[in-house]
C-alpha atoms as one frame of an Amber mdcrd trajectory, in Angstrom:
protein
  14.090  -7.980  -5.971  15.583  -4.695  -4.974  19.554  -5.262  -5.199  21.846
  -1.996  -5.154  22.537  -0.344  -1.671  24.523   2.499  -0.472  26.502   1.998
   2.906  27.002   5.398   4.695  28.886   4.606   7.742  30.596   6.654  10.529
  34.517   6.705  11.569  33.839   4.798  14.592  35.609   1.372  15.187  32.046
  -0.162  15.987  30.664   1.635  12.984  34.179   0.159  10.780  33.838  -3.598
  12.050  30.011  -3.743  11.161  30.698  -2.503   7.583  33.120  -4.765   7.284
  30.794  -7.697   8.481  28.252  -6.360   6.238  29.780  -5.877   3.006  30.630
  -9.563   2.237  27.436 -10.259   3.977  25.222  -8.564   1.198  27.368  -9.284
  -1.626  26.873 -13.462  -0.909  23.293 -12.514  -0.845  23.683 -11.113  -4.543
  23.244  -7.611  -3.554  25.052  -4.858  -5.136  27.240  -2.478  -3.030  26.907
   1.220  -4.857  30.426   3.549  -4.417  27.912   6.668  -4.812  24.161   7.529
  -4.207  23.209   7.162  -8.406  19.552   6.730 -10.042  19.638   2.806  -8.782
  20.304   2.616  -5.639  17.502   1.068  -3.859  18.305   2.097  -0.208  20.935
   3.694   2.056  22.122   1.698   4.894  23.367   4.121   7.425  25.670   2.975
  10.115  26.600   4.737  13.513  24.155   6.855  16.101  21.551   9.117  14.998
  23.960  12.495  14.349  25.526   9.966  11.482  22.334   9.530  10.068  21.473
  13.296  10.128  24.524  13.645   8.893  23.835  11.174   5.811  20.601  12.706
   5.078  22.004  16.142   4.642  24.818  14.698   3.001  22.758  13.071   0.320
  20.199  16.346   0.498  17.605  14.694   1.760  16.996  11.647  -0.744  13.840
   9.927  -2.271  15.943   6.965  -1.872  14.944   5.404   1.504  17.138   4.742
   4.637  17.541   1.964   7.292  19.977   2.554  10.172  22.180   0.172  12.028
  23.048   1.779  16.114  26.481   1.517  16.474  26.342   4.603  18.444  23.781
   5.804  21.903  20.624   6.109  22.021  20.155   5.471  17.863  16.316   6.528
  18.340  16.537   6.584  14.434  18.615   3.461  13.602  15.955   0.348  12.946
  18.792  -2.439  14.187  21.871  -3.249  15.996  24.728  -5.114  14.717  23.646
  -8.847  15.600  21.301  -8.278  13.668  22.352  -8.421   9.746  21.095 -12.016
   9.344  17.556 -10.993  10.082  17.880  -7.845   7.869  19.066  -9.526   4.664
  16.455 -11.908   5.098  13.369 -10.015   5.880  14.750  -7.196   2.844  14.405
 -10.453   0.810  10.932 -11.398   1.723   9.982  -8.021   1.871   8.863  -7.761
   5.695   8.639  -4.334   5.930   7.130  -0.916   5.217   8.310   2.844   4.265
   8.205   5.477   7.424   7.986   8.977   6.157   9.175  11.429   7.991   8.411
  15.222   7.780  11.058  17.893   7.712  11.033  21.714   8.645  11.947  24.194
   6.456  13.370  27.792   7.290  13.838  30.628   5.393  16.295  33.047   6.729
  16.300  36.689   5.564  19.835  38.937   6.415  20.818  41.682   4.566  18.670
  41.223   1.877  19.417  37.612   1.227  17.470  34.517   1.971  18.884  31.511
   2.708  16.939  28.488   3.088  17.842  25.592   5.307  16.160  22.095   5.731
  15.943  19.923   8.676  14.473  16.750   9.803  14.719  17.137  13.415  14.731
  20.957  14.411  15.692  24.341  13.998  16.768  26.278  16.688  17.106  30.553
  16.406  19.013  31.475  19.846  21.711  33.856  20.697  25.371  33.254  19.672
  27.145  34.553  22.718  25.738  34.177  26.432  23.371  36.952  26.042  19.614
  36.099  26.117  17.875  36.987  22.743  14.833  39.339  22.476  12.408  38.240
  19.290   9.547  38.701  18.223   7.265  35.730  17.183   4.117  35.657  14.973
   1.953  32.109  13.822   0.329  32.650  10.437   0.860  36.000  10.243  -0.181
  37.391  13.957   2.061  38.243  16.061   1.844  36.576  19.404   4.548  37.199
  21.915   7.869  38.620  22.657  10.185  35.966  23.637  12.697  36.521  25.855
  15.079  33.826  27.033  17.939  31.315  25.373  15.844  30.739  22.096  13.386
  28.805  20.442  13.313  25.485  18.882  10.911  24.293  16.248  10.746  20.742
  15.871   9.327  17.966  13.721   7.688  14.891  15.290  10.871  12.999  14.035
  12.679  15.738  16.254  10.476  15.709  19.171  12.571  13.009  20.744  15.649
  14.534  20.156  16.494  18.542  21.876  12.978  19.081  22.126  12.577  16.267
  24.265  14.971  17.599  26.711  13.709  21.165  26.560  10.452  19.263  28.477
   8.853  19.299  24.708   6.260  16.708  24.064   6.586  13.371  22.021   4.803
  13.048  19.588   3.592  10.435  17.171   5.543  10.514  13.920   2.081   9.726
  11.681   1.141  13.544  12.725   1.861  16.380  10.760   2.479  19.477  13.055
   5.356  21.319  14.331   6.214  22.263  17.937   7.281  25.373  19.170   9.205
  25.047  21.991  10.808  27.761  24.520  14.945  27.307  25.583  14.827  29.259
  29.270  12.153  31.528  28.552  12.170  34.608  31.115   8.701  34.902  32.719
   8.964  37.774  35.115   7.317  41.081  35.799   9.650  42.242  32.441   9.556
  40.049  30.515   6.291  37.971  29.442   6.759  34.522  27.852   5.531  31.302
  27.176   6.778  28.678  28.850   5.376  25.232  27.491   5.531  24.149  23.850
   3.050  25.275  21.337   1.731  23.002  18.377   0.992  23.918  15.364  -1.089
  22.815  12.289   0.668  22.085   9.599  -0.241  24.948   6.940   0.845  27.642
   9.963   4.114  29.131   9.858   6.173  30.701  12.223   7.656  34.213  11.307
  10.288  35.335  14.145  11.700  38.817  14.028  14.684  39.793  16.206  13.880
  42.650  18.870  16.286  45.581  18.013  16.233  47.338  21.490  16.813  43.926
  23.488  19.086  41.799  21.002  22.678  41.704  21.373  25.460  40.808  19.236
  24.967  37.912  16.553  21.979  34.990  15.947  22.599  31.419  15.579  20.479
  29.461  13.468  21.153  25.372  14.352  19.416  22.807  11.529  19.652  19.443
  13.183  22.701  20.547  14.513  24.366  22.395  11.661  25.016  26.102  12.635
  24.871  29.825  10.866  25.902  32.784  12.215  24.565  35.928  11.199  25.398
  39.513  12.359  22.038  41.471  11.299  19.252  39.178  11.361  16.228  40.656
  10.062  13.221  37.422  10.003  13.369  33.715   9.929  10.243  32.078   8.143
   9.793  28.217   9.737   7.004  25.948   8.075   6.533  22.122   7.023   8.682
  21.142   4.375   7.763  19.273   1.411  10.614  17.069   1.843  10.109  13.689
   2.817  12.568  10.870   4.314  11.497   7.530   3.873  12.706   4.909   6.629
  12.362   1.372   6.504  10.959  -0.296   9.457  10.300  -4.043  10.072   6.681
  -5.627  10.565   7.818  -5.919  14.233   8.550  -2.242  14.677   6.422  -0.022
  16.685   7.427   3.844  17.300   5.352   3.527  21.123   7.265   0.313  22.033
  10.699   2.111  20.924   9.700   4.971  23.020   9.284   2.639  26.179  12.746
   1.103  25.382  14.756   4.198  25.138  13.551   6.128  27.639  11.771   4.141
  30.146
């Protein structure tokens, strides 16, 4: 029996009142409630919307220790429950009812003035302009160069992402069990001057994507967003985007299906 959790929760008073539900709730169960993420903790319960549990994963730097969410927030398209719903949890936990998602993250290397900094993500990460200037760059998959975007940005996303930005962007869903990474264009200019893609492109995962900004169309600085957490930089010179070898583990009931949540959030 797996007994020591960590509860990561939000400021929110929906957030507050379920912790406080919950606490007592798993310590009459005989389940230990950890101060800190240490070597024992057996999983991180992670309560609020899904930019809490981003937030918790980059907080904890992206854990072997598995997570299971409880929606206090919106949409929650990560979070596994909703509030009514602790009974159920404690018990299935108990008996064991459930398996391990992983989910694959995207890592980026950024180059600028001779430095590298790399960044990790589990939903996306977006190179665009920081001003309201569009942004000229240069894009190559494993190694070739293929276009010269013009337009807002890009934004590479995971499967876990795809619902997220992406999503919006008119990206595709995609499965979760796949292994790929979508490339997907932010107002790409398509004119007799500028020639762009405008759908999403998907990628194998052992292809990178190596974007270069264009020095005689860029302006001013480049923002670099990683599920939402941004970097400025004045002189830009690549970013480097592949699959990570990161892995977060969610835990999902027997009676969840990733199709059936689909229909439920956005049908």
């Amino acid at each position: 029996m797996k007994d020591n959790m960590l509860i990561y929760c939000s400021d929110t008073e929906a957030s507050l009142r379920t912790s406080e539900a919950l606490i007592p709730t798993l310590r009459s169960a005989g389940i230990t409630i950890s101060p800190s993420l240490t070597d024992d903790v057996d999983l991180i319960v992670c309560i609020g919307g899904g930019g809490t549990f981003l937030e918790a994963i980059h907080h904890f730097d992206f854990p072997e220790v598995p997570f299971i969410g409880i929606n206090t927030g919106h949409l929650g398209f990560f979070q596994e429950m909703m509030p009514d719903m602790l009974d159920d949890f404690i018990t299935n936990y108990r008996e064991e009812k459930y398996s391990l998602q992983p989910m694959h993250t995207v890592q980026a290397l950024v180059t600028s003035g001779g430095r590298t900094d790399e960044y990790v993500g589990l939903n996306e990460v977006i190179i665009c302009s920081a001003s309201t200037h569009s942004v000229h760059l240069n894009i190559s998959i494993g190694g070739s160069f293929i276009e010269r975007f013009s337009g807002d940005g890009v934004l590479i996303a995971t499967p876990a992402g795809s619902t997220a930005y992406n999503y919006s962007l008119g990206g595709s869903i995609v499965d979760p069990r796949l292994r790929l990474l979508q490339v997907t264009p932010m107002a790409p200019m398509n004119t007799t001057a500028y020639r762009s893609f405008t759908s999403s492109i998907v990628l194998p995962p052992d292809l990178s994507i190596g974007i270069h900004p264009d020095g005689k169309g860029s302006k001013g600085k480049i923002r670099i967003s990683v599920d939402g957490f941004e970097y400025l930089y004045d002189e830009l010179e690549s970013v480097d985007v592949r699959l990570s070898e990161k892995v977060i583990n969610l835990l999902r009931f027997e009676s969840y299906d990733f199709w059936s949540k689909v229909k439920s959030k956005f049908l």
